Short mmCIF file of C-alpha atoms in Angstrom, two decimals:
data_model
loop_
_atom_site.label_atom_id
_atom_site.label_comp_id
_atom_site.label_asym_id
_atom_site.label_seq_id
_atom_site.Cartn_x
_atom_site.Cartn_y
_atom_site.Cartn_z
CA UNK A 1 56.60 240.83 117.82
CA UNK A 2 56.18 244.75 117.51
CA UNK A 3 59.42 245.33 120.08
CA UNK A 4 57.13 247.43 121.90
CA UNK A 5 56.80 245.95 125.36
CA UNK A 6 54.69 246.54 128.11
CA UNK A 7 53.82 244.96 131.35
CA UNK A 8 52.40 243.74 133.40
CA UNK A 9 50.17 242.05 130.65
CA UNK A 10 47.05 241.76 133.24
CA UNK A 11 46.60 243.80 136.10
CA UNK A 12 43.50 243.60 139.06
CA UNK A 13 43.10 246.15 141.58
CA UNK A 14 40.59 248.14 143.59
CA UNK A 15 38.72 250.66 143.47
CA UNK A 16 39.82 253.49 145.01
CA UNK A 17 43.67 251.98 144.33
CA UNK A 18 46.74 253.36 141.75
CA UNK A 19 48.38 251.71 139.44
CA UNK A 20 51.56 252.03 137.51
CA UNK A 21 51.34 250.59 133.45
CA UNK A 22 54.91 250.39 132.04
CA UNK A 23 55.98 250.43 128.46
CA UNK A 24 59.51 249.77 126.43
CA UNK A 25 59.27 251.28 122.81
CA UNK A 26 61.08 249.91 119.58
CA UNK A 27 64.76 250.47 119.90
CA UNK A 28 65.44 253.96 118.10
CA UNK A 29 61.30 255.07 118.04
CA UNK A 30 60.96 258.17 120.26
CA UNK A 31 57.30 258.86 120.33
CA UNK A 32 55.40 257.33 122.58
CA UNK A 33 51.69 256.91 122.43
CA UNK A 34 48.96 255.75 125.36
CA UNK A 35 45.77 254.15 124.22
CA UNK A 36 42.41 253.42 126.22
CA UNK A 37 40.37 250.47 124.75
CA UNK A 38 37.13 249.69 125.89
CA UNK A 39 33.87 248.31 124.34
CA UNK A 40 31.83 251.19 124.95
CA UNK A 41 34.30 253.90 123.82
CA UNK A 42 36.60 252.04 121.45
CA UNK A 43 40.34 253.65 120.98
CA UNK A 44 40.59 256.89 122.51
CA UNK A 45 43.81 258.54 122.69
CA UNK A 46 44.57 259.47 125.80
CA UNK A 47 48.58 260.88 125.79
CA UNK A 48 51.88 261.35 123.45
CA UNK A 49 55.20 262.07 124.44
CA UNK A 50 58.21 262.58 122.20
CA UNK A 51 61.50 262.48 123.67
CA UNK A 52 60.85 263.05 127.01
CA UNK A 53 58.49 265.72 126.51
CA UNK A 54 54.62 265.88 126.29
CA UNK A 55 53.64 266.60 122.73
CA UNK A 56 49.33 265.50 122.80
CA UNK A 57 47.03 265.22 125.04
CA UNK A 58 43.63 263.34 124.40
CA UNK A 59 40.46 262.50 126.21
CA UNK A 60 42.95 261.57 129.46
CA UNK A 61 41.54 262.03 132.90
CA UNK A 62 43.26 264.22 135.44
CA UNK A 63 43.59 260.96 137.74
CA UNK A 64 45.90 259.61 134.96
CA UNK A 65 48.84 260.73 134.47
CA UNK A 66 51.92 259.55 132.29
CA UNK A 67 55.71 260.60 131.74
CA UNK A 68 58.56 259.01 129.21
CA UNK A 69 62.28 259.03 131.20
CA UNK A 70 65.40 259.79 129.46
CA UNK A 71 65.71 256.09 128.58
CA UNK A 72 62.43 256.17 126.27
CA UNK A 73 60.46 254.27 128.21
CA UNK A 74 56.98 255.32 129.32
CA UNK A 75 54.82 254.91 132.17
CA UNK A 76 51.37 255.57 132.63
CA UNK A 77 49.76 256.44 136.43
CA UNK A 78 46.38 255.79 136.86
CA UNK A 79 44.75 256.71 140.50
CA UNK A 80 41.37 256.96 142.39
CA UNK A 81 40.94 253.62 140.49
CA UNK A 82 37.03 253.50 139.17
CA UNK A 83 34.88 250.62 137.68
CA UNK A 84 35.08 252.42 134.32
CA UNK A 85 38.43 252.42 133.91
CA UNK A 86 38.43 248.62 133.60
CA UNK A 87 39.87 248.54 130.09
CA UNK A 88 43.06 247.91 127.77
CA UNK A 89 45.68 249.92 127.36
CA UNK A 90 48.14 249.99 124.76
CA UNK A 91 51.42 251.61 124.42
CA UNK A 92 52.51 252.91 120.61
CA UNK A 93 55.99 253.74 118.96
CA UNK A 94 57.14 255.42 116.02
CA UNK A 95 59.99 256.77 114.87
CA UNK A 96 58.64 260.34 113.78
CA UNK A 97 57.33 263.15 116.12
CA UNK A 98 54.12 262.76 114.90
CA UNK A 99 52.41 259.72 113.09
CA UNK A 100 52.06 261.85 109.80
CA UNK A 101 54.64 259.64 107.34
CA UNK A 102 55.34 256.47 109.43
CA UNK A 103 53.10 254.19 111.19
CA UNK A 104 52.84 252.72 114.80
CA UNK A 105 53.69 249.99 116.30
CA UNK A 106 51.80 248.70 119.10
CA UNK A 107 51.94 246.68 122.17
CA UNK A 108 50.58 243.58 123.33
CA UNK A 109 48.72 245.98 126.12
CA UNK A 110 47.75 245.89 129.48
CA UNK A 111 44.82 244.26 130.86
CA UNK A 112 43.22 246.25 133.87
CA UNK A 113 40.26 245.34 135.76
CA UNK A 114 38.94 247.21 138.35
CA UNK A 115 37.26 245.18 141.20
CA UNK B 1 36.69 261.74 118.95
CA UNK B 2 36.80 259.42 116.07
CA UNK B 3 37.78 260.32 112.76
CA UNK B 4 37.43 257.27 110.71
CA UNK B 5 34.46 255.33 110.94
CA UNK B 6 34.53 251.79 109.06
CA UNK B 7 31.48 249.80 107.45
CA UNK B 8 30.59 247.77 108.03
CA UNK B 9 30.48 247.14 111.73
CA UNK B 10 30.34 243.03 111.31
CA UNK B 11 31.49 240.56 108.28
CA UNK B 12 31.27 237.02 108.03
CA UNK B 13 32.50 235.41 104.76
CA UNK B 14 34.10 232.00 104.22
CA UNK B 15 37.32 230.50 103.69
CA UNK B 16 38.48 231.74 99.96
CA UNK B 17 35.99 235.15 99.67
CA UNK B 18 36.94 238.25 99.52
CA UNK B 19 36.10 240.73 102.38
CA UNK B 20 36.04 244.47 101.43
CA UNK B 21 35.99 247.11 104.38
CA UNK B 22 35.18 250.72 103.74
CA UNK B 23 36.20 253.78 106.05
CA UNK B 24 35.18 257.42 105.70
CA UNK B 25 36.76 260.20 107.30
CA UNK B 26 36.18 263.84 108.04
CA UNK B 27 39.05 266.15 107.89
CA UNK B 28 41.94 266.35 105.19
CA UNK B 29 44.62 263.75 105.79
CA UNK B 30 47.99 263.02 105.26
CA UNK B 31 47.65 259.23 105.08
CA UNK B 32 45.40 256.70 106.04
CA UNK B 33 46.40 253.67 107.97
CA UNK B 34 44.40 250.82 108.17
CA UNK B 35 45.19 248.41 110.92
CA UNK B 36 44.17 244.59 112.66
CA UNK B 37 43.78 243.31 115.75
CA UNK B 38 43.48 239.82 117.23
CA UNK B 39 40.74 239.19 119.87
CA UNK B 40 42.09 241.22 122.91
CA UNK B 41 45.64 241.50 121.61
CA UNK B 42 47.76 244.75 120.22
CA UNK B 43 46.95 246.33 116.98
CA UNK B 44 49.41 245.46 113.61
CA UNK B 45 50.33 247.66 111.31
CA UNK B 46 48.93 246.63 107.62
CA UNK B 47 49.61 249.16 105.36
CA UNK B 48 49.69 252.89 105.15
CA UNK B 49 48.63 255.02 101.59
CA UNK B 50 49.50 258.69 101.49
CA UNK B 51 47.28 261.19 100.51
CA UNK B 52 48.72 261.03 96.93
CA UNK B 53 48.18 257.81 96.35
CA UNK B 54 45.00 256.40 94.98
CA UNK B 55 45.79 252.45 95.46
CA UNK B 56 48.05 250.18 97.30
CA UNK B 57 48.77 246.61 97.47
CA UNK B 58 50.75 244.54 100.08
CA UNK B 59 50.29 241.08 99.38
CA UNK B 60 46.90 239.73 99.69
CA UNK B 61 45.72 243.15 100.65
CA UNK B 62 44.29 246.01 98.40
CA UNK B 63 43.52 249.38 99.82
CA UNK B 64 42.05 252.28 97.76
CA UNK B 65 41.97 256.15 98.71
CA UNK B 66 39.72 258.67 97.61
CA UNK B 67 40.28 261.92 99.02
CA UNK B 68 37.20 263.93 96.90
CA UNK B 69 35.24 261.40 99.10
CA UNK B 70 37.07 261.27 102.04
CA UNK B 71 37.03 257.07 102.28
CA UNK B 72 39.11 254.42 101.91
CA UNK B 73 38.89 250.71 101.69
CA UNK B 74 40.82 247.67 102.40
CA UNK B 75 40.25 244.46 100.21
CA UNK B 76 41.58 241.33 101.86
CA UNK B 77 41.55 238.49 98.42
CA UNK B 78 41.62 234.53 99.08
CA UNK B 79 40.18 235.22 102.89
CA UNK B 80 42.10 232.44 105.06
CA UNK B 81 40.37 231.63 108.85
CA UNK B 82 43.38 233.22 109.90
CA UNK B 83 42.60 236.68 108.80
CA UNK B 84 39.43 236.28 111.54
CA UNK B 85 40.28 239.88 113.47
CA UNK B 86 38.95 243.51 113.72
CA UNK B 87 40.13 245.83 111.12
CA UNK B 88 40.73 249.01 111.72
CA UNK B 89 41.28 252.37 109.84
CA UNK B 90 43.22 255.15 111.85
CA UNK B 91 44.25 258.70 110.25
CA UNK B 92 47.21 261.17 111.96
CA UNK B 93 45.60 264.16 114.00
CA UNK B 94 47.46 267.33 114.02
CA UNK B 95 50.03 264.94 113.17
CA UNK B 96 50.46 264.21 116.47
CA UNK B 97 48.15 260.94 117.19
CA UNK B 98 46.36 258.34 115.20
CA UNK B 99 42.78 258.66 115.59
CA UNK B 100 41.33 255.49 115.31
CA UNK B 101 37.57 254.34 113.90
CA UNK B 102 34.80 251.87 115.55
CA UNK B 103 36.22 249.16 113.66
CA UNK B 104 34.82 246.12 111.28
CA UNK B 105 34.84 243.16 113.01
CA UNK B 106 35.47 239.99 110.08
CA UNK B 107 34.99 236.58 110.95
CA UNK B 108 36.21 233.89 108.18
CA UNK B 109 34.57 230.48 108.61
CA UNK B 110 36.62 227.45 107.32
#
């Protein structure tokens, strides 16, 4: 168990639809990391946050969207709901800002398949 | 865009062999991380070597760095079925984000 939780573990929606992808990081961690995993484009980075504030952006569409509350938690909006973003998507913590001395630790991800 | 890119893409070895992965990368690093993943589960943290290191060892693993060549690989000894997984190598952007590679996907047949 990495302590980083997300949920809902599997998620099947619409096209057209939004969705809402939540994640808990390690107790103490206060970077937060969004990851896109599918088999055509592999990991792709889409968003960090440290401490409530954006810090990276990656190859994230302008339908997603994400935002970490004063509580550390993250959440990750994804709208106008396509085919192609049927995928998994993982939430990272680490302790650091960045991921330069420390490593991440990863969540069990969420499922989503658009129908 | 992916930094690390591992070789090979596929390995199938049986119970007991060893299973070497190699990744290259492109831009001066800090570290290199080099991480697994169970079918359709989250990614684990194996084992991270600065840039200042040349080898590391965590248990049954073995990874090397050279930073002249820009590669890195990860030796898994004694394979065991359970090590069956996707291996990945990931190195820090910016030092913002982990950039992660394709992958080499191992299979260990008992």
């Amino acid at each position: 168990d990495s302590g980083v939780t997300q949920t809902p573990k599997h998620l099947i929606t619409a096209t057209g639809q939004r969705v809402t992808l939540r994640c808990s990081p390690r107790s103490g961690d206060l970077s937060v990391y969004w990851y896109q995993q599918s088999l055509d484009q592999g990991l792709q980075f889409l968003i960090q946050y440290y401490n409530g504030e954006e810090r990276a952006k990656g190859n994230i569409l302008e339908r997603f969207s994400a935002q970490q509350f004063p509580d550390l938690h993250s959440e990750l909006n994804l709208s106008s709901l396509e085919l192609g973003d049927s995928a998994l998507y993982f939430c990272a913590s680490s302790v650091d800002l960045g991921a330069m001395n420390t490593e991440a630790f990863f969540g069990q991800g969420t499922r989503l398949t658009v129908v | 865009s992916q930094q690390g890119e591992e070789d090979p893409q596929a390995l199938s070895i049986q119970e007991g062999e060893n299973a070497t992965m190699n990744c290259s990368y492109k831009t001066s690093i800090n570290n290199l991380q080099w991480y697994r993943q169970n079918s359709g589960r989250g990614l684990v943290h194996l084992i991270l070597i600065r840039s200042n290191e040349r080898e590391k060892h965590s248990g049954r693993l073995r990874v090397t760095l050279d930073t002249s060549k820009k590669s890195s690989s990860l030796l898994i000894t004694a394979s065991r079925a359970a090590d069956t997984a996707s291996y990945f190598c990931a190195t820090p952007e910016y030092g913002n984000k982990l950039v992660f590679g394709a992958g080499t996907i191992l299979r260990v047949k008992s």
